[in-house]
Coordinates of C-alpha atoms and ligand atoms in Angstrom, one line a residue:
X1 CA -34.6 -14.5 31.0
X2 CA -34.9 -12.2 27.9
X3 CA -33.5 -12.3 24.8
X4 CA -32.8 -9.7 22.1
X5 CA -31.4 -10.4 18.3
X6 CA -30.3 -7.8 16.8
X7 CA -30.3 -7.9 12.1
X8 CA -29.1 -5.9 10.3
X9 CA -30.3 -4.2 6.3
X10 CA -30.0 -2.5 3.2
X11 CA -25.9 -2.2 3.8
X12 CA -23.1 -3.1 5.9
X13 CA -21.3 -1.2 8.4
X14 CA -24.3 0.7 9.7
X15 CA -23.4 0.2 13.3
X16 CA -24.9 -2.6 14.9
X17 CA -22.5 -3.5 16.7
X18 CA -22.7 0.3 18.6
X19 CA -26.7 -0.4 18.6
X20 CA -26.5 -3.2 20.8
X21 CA -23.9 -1.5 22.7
X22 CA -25.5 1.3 23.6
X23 CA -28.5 -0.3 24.1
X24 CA -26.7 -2.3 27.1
X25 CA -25.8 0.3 28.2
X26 CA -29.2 1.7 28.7
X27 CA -30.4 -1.9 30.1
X28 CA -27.3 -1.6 32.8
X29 CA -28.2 1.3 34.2
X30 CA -31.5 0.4 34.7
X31 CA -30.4 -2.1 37.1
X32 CA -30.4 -5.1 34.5
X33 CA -27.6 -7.7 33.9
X34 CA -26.6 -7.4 30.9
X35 CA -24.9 -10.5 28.0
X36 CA -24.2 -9.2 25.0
X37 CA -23.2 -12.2 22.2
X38 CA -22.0 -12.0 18.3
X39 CA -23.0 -14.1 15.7
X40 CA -20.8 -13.9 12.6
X41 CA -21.6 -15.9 9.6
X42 CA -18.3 -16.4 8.4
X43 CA -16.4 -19.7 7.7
X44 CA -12.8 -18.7 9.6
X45 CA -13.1 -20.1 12.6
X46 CA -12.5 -17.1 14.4
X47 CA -10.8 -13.6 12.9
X48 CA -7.5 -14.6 14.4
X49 CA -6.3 -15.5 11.2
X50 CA -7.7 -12.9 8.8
X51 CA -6.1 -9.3 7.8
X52 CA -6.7 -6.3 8.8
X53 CA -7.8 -5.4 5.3
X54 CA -10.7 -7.8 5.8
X55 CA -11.8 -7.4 9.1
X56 CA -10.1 -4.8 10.8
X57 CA -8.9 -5.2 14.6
X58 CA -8.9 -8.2 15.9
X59 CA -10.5 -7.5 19.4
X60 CA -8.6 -10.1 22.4
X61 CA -10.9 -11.4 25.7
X62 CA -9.5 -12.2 29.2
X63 CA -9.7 -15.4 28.3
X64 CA -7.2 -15.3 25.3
X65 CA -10.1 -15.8 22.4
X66 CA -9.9 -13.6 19.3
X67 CA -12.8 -12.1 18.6
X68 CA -14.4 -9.7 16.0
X69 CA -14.6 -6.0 17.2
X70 CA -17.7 -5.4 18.1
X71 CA -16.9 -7.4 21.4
X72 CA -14.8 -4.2 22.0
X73 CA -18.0 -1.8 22.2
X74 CA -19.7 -4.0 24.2
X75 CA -17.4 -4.6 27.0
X76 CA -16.1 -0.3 26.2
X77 CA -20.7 0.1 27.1
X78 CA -21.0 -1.8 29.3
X79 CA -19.6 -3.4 32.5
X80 CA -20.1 -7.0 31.1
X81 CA -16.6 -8.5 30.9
X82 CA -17.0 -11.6 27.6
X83 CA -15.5 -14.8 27.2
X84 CA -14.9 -17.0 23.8
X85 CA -18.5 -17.7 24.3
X86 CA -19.7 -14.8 23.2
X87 CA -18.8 -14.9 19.8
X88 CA -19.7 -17.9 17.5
X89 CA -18.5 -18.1 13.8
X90 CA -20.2 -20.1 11.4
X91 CA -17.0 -21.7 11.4
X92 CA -17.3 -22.9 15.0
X93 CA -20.4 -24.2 14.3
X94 CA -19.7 -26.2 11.5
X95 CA -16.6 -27.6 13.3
X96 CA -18.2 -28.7 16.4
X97 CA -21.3 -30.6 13.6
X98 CA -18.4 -32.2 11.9
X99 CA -17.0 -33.5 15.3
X100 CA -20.2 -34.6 16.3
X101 CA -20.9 -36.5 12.8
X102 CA -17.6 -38.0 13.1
X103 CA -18.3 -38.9 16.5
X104 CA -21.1 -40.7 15.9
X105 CA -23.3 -38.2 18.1
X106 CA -25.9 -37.9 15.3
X107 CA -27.0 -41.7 15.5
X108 CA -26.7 -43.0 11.8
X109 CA -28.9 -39.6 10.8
X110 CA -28.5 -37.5 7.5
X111 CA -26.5 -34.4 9.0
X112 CA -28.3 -31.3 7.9
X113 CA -28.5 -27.1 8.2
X114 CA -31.4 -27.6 9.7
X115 CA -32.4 -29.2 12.6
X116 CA -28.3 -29.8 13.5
X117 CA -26.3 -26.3 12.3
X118 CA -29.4 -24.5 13.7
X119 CA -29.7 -26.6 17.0
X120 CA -26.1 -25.8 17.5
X121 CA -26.6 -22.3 17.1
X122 CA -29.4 -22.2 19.0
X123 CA -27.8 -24.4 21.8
X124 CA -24.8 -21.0 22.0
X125 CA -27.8 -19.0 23.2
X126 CA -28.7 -21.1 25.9
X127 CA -25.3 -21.6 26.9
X128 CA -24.4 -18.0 27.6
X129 CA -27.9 -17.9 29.3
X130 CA -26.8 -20.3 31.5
X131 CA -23.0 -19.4 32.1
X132 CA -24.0 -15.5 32.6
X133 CA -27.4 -16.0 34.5
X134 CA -28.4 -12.1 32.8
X135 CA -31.2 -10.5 33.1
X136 CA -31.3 -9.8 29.3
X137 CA -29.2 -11.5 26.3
X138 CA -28.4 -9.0 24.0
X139 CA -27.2 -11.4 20.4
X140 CA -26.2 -9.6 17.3
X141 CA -25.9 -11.4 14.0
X142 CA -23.5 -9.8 11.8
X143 CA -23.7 -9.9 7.9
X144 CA -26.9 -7.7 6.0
X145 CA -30.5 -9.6 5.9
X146 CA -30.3 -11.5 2.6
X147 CA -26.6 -12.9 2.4
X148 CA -27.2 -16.5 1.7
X149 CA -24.5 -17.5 4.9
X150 CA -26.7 -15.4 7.0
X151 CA -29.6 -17.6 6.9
X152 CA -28.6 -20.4 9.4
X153 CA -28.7 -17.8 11.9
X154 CA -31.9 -16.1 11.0
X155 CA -33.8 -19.5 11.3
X156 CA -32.2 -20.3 14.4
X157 CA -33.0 -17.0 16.0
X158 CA -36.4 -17.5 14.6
X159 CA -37.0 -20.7 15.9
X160 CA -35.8 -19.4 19.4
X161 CA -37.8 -16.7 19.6
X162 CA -40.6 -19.4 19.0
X163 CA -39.5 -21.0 22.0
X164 CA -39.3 -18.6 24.4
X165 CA -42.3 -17.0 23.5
X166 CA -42.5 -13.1 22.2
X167 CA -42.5 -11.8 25.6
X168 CA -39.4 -13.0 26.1
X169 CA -37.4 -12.5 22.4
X170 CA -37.6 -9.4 20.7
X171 CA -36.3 -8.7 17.1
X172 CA -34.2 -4.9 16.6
X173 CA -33.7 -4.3 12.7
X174 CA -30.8 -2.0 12.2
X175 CA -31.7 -0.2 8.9
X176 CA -30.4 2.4 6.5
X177 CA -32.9 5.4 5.7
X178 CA -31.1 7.3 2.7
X179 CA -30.9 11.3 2.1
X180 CA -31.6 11.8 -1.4
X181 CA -29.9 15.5 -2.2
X182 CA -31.6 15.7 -5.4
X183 CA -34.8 14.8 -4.3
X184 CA -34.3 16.5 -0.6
X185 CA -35.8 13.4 1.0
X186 CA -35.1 10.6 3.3
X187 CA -36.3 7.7 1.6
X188 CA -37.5 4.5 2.7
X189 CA -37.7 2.2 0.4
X190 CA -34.6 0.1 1.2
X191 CA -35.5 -0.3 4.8
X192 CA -38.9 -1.6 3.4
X193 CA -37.3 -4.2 1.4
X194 CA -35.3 -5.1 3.6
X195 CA -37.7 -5.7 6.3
X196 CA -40.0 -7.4 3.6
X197 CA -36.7 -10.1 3.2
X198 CA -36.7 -10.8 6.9
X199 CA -40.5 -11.2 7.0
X200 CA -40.2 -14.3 4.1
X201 CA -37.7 -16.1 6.7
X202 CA -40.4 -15.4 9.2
X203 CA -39.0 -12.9 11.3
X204 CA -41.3 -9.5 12.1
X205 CA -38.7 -7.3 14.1
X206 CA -40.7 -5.6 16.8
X207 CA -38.4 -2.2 16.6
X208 CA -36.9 -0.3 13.3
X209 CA -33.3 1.6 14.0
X210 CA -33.3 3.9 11.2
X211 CA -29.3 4.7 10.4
X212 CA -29.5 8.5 8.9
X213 CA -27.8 11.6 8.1
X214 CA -30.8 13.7 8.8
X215 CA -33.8 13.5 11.4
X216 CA -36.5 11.1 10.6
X217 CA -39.9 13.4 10.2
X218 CA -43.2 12.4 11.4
X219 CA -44.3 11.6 7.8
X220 CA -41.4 9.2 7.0
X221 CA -41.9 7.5 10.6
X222 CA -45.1 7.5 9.7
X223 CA -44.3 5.6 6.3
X224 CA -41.7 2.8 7.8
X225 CA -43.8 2.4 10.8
X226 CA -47.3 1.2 8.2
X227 CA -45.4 -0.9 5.6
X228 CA -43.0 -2.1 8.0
X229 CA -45.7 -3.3 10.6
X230 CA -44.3 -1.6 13.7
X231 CA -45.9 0.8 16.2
X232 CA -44.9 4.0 15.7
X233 CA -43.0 4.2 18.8
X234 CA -41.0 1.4 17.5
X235 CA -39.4 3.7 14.8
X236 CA -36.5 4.3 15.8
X237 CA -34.2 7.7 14.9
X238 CA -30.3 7.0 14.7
X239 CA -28.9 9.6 13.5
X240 CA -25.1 9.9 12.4
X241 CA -23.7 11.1 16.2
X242 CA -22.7 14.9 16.1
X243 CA -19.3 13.8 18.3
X244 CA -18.8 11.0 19.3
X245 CA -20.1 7.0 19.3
X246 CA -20.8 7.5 22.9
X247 CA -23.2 9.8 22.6
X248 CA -25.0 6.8 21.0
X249 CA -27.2 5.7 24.5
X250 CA -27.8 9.3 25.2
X251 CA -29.4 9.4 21.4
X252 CA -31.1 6.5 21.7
X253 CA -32.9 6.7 25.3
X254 CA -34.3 10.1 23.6
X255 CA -35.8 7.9 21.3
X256 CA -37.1 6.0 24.3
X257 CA -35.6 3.0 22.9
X258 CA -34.9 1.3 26.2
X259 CA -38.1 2.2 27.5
X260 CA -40.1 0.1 24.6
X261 CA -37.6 -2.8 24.9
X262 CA -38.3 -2.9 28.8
X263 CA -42.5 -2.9 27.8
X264 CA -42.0 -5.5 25.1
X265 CA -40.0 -7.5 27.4
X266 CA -42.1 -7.2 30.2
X267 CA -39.5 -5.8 32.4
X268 CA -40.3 -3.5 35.0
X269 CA -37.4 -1.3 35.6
X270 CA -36.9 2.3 36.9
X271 CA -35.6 4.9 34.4
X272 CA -31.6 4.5 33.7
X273 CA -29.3 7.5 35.5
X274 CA -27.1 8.8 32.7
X275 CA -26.0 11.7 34.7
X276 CA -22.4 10.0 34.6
X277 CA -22.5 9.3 30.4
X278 CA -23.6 12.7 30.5
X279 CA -20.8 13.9 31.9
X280 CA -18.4 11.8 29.5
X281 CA -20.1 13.8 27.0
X282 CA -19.7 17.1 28.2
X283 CA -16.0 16.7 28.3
X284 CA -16.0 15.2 24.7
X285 CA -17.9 17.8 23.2
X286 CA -16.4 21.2 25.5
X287 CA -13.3 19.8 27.0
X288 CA -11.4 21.9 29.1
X289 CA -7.9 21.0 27.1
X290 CA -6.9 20.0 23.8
X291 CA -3.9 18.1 22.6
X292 CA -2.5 16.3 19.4
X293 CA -0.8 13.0 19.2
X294 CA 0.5 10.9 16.7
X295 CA -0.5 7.2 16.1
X296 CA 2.5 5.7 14.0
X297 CA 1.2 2.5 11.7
X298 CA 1.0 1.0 9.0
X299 CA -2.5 0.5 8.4
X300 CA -3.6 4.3 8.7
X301 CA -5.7 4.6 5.9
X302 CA -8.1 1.8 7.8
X303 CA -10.3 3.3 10.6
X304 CA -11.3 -0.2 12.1
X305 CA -7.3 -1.7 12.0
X306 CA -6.4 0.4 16.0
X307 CA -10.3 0.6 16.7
X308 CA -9.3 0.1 20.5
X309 CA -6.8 1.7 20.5
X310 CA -8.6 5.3 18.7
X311 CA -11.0 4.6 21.7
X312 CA -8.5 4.4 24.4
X313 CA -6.7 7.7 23.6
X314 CA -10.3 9.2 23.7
X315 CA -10.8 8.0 27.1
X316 CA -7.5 8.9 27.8
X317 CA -8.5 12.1 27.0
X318 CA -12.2 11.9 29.2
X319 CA -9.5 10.5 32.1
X320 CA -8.0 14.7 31.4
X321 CA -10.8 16.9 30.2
X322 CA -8.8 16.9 27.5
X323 CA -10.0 16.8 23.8
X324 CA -7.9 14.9 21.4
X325 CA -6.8 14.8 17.9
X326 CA -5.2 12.3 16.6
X327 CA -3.2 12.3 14.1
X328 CA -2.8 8.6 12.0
X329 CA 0.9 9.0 10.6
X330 CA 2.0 6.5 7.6
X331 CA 4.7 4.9 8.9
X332 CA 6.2 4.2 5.4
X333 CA 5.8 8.0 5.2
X334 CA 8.2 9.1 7.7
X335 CA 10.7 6.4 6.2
X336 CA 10.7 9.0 3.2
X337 CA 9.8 12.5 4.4
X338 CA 11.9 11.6 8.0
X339 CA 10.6 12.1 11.8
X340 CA 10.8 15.6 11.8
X341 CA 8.4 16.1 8.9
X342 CA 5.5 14.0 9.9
X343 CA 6.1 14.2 13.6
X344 CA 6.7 18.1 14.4
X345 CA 4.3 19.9 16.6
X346 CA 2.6 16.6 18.4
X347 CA 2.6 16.1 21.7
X348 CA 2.5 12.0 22.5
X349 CA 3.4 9.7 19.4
X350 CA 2.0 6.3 20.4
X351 CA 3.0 3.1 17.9
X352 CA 0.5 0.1 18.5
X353 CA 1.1 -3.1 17.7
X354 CA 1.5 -4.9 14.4
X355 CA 3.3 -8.0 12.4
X356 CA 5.4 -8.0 9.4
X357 CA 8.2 -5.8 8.1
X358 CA 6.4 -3.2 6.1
X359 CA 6.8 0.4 8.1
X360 CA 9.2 -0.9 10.4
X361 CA 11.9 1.4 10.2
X362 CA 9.3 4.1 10.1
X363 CA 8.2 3.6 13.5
X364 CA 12.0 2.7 14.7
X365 CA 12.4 6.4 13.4
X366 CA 9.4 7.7 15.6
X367 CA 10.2 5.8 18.4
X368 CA 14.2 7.5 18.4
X369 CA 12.4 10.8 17.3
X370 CA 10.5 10.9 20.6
X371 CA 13.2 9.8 22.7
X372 CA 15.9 12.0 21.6
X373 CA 13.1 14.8 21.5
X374 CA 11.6 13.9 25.0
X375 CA 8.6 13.7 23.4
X376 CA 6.0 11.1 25.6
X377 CA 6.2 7.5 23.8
X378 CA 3.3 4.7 24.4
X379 CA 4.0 1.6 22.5
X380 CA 1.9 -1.3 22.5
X381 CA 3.4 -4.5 21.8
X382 CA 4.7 -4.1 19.0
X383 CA 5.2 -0.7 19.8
X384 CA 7.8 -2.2 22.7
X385 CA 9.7 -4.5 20.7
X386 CA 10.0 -1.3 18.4
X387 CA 11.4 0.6 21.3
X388 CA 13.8 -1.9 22.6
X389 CA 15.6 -2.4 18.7
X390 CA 15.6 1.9 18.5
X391 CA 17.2 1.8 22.1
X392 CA 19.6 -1.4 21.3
X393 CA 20.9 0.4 17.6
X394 CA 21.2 4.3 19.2
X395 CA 22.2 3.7 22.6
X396 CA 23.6 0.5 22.9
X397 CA 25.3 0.8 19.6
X398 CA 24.0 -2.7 18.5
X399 CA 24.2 -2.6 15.0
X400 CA 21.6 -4.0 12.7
X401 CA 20.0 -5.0 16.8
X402 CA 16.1 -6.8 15.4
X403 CA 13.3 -8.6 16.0
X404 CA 14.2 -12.1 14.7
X405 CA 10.6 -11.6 13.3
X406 CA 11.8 -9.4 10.8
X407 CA 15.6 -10.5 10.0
X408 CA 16.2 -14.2 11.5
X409 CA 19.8 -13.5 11.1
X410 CA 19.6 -10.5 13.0
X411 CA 23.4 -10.3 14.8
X412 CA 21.4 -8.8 17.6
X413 CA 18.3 -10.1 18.1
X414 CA 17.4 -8.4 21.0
X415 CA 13.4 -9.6 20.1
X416 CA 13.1 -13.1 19.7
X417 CA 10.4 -16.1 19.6
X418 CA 9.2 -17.4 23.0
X419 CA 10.8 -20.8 23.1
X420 CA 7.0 -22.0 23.9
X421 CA 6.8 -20.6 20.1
X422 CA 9.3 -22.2 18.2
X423 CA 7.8 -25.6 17.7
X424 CA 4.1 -23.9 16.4
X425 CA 3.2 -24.8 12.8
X426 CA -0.4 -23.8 12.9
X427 CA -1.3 -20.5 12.5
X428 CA -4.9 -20.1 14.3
X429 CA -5.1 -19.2 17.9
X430 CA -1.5 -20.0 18.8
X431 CA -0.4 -16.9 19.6
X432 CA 0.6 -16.0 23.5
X433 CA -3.3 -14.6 24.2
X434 CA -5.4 -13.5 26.9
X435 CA -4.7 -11.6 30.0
X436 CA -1.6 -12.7 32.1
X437 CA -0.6 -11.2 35.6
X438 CA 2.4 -8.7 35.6
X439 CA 4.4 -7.6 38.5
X440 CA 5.3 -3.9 38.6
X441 CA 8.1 -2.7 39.8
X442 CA 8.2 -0.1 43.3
X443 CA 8.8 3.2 42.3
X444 CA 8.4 2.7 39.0
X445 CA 6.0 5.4 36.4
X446 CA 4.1 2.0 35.5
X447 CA 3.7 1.7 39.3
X448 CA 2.6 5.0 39.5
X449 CA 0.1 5.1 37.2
X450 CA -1.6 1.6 37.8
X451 CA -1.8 2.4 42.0
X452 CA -1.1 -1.0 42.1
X453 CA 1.8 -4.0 41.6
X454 CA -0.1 -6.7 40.1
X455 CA -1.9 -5.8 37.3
X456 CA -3.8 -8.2 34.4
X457 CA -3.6 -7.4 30.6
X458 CA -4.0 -9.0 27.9
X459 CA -1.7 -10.4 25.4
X460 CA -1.2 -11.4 21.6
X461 CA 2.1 -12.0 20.2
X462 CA 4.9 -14.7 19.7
X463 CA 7.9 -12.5 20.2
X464 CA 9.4 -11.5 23.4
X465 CA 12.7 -9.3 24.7
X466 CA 15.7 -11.6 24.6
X467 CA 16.8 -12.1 28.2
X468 CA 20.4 -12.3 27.1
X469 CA 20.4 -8.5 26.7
X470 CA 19.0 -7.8 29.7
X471 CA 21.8 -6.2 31.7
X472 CA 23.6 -4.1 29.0
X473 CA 19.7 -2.7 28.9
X474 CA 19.7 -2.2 32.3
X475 CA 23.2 -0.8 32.7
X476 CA 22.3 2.0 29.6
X477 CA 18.8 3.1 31.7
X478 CA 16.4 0.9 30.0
X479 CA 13.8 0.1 33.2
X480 CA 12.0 -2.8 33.4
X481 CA 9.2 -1.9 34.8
X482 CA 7.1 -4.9 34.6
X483 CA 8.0 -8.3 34.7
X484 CA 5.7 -11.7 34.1
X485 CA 5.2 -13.1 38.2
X486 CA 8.3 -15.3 37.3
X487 CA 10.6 -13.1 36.2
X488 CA 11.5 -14.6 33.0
X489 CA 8.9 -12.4 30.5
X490 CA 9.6 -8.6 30.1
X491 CA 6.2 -6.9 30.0
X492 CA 6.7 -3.2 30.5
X493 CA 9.5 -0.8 30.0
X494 CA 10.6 2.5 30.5
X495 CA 13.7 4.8 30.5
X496 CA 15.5 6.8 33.0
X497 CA 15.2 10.7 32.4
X498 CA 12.8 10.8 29.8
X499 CA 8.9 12.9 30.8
X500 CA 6.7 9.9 29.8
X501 CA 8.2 6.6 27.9
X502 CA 6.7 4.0 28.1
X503 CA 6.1 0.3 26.6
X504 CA 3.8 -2.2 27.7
X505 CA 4.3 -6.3 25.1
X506 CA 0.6 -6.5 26.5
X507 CA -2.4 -4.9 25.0
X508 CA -3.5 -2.5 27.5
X509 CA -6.1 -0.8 25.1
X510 CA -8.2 -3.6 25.4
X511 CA -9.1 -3.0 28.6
X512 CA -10.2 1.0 28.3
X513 CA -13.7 2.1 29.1
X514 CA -14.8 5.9 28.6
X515 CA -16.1 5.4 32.1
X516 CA -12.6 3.6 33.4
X517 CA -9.7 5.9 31.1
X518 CA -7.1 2.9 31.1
X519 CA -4.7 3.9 33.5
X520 CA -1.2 4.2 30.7
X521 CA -3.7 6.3 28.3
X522 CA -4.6 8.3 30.8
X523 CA -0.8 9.2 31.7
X524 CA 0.4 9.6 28.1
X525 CA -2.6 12.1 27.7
X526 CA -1.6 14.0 30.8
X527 CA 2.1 13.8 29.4
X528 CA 1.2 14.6 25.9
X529 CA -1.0 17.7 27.0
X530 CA 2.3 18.7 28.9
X531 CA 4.9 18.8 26.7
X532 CA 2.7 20.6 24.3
X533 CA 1.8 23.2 27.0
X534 CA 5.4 24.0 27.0
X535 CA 6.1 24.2 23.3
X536 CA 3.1 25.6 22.2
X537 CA 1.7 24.4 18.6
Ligands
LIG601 N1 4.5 -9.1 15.8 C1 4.8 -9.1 17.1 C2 4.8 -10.4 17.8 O1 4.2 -11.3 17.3 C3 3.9 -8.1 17.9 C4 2.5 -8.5 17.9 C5 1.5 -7.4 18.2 O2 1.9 -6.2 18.2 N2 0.3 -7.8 18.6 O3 5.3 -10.6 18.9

């Protein structure tokens, strides 16, 4: 087995996440199986409880963990479908050592970072090894080289490596190499710092990804490759991608990244077959359509708060050969300016999910806008209790009709708390998470567009429909489309004469690959690019 630890320098955010990503990518389609793991040197315990502000979108496994979101560009690379095992807090780690100390696992010894945070850490590794039985273990520790909360990791990856001997670890250092306008260079000075900080802890990464807005020149490959002691082939180019993040494997196996790894590794493997990624990229960069649609929220000005569900749409858009723009709409914004304003011209208005009462009426407002309007509607959670308060105030004539999460004394509370919910006091990892089966009902557009009557998505909420309004719902055209195996949970709905509206209390943009267009983003793509076909912009 092989393992790969991917660092990270010189500044955050420089996509390492995408790195390891797209190199799994490569790795898969050379016939490899692939594990890709996170390490993240926080103290949460996972990023369940943290906001947006901080962390941006909280990505949801199969198996109901809450996990950061780079999980969500692994499993949108690759085929590799992750488990709570895959991502390991510093949090986690310190938790299961405190257990251990208090269970007397340590034997009377002084508990310490190192040998028992590290052996702990370490021990993660071998686990997913184990559980996964891949070819290759991709693990990426987030933070920048030289945060003082990082260094647990590094040693442990260190040590490892040790272990396993170096033809079986390698180290990838994802690095920033700066344009200086006023000087006209690329300069490298950063990265060699940087690298010189992950040298003291003893680590000598084996391959350099430079992160930069212009190509790397033979001269300054030249320069990181001497004073950074890598091959020259191990200088890696990664520029800022022309289009779009998946180009990112394409960019790389240029580089012949995958082709180095494979030598390092030992790993005899034929050359990958892109011709399909190639493809993706083709209809990304010349698609044969174009369309706009509107994402309602209330954390627009953040890219990383609807990361998945940005990347769905795109891949609802691959599913069309259809390009798409989309527009992030202020949800507080059409409180003041009205529907109308922000919403004119679009062709789909999707509003994803989302707790507390700021916006809320904004995206009530957007939801009526594209009903009335016939206007195709995806909400996503949130985005279908949202629809079911719109249709229980307009239609059903419900007055002051709410979630009970946003007035508990809500005449009408037509979205309510699970009953499993109402005795939770603590906050992390109590939501209703993970994928659960949902029925689909025969002749239904849900039906329709899955192909299928049982599906799996994944969930994270507390509040539900409120059963007790079921068959005024019903009786006004409000279709539930999807139903939990037992009846009782309402999972999708839809309405009667409407061109595409649709709700789903699961997430469904979790499960989107560019290579697999989820099956809902696919039809409110198709939808959207209709309407606006006939009502040109
Ligand atoms: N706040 C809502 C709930 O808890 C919706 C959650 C979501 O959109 N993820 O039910």
């Amino acid at each position: 087995m092989k393992f790969i630890f991917v660092t990270g320098g010189v500044v955050s955010s420089l996509g390492k996440g995408l790195t390891a990503a797209a190199l799994g990518t490569l790795l898969e389609n050379r016939g490899l199986k692939v594990a890709l793991q996170k390490f993240d040197p926080y103290l949460n315990v996972d990023p369940g409880t943290m906001s947006p502000y901080q962390h941006g979108e909280v990505y949801v496994l199969d198996d109901g963990a809450e996990t950061d979101l780079d999980l969500g560009h692994y499993e949108r690379f690759t085929n590799v479908k992750l488990t709570r095992l895959n991502n390991l807090t510093s949090g986690q780690v310190y938790q299961t050592v405190l257990n251990n100390e208090r269970a007397g696992t340590y034997l009377g010894k002084t508990v310490q970072v190192i040998p028992h945070v590290t052996d702990e850490i370490k021990n993660r590794i071998h686990l997913l090894a184990e559980k996964t039985k891949a070819d290759v273990i991709i693990t990426e520790i987030g933070g920048t080289t030289g945060d003082i909360e990082g260094l647990p990791f590094l040693e442990a990856i260190r040590e490892f490596a040790l272990e396993v001997g170096y033809n079986n670890a390698i180290f990838i250092h994802v690095t920033y190499v700066p344009f200086i306008k006023a000087a006209g260079e690329l300069k490298t000075k950063p990265t060699q710092q940087s690298v010189a900080k992950l040298r003291e802890i003893g680590i000598a990464p084996h391959i350099i990804a430079c992160r930069c807005e212009k190509p790397l020149d033979k001269e300054v490959r030249q320069k990181i490759s001497m004073f950074c002691n890598v091959p020259l082939e191990g200088v890696i180019e990664a520029k800022d991608v022309d289009h779009s993040i998946y180009e990112m494997p394409l960019m790389l196996q240029r580089e012949r990244m995958d082709d180095l790894v494979c030598r390092l590794l030992h790993l005899t493997t034929p050359a990958p077959n892109m011709a399909h990624w190639q493809e993706i990229i083709r209809k990304l960069i010349a698609p044969q359509h174009r369309v706009r649609v509107g994402v309602v929220g209330k954390y627009i000005g953040l890219q990383d708060a609807y990361k998945s569900v940005y990347e769905a749409i795109i891949h609802g858009g691959i599913g069309n050969d259809c390009g798409v723009e989309i527009v992030q709409v202020d949800a507080e914004e059409i409180e003041k300016f009205g529907a109308d304003k922000m919403l004119k011209g679009i062709g789909g208005i999707l509003v994803p999910g989302g707790f507390g009462e700021r916006g809320i009426e904004g995206k009530i407002l957007a939801a009526k806008y594209a009903r009335e309007n016939k206007i195709p509607y995806l909400g996503l959670c949130l985005g279908m209790q949202i629809a079911t308060i719109e249709f229980a105030r307009s239609v059903l004539k419900l007055e002051k009709a709410h979630s009970t999460e946003f007035d508990e004394n809500s005449p009408h509370p037509v979205i309510a708390l699970l009953d499993a919910q109402r005795k939770v006091t603590k906050k992390g990892g109590t939501m209703r998470l993970g994928a659960q089966a949902c029925q689909l009902a025969v002749g239904s557009m849900a039906g329709k567009l899955y192909g299928s009557f049982v599906v799996h998505e994944r969930h994270r909420h507390r509040y539900e429909f409120n059963n007790a309004y079921r068959e005024k719902f019903e009786k006004a055209g409000f279709i539930f489309s999807g139903l939990s195996p037992d009846g009782k949970l309402v999972e999708v709905i839809e309405l009667k004469d409407h061109p595409f509206y649709i709700a789903s209390q699961f997430h469904p943009e979790f499960l989107s690959k560019p290579h697999q267009p989820h099956p809902l983003f696919k039809g409110f793509i198709a939808a959207a690019h209709q309407h606006i076909h006939h009502k040109p912009l």
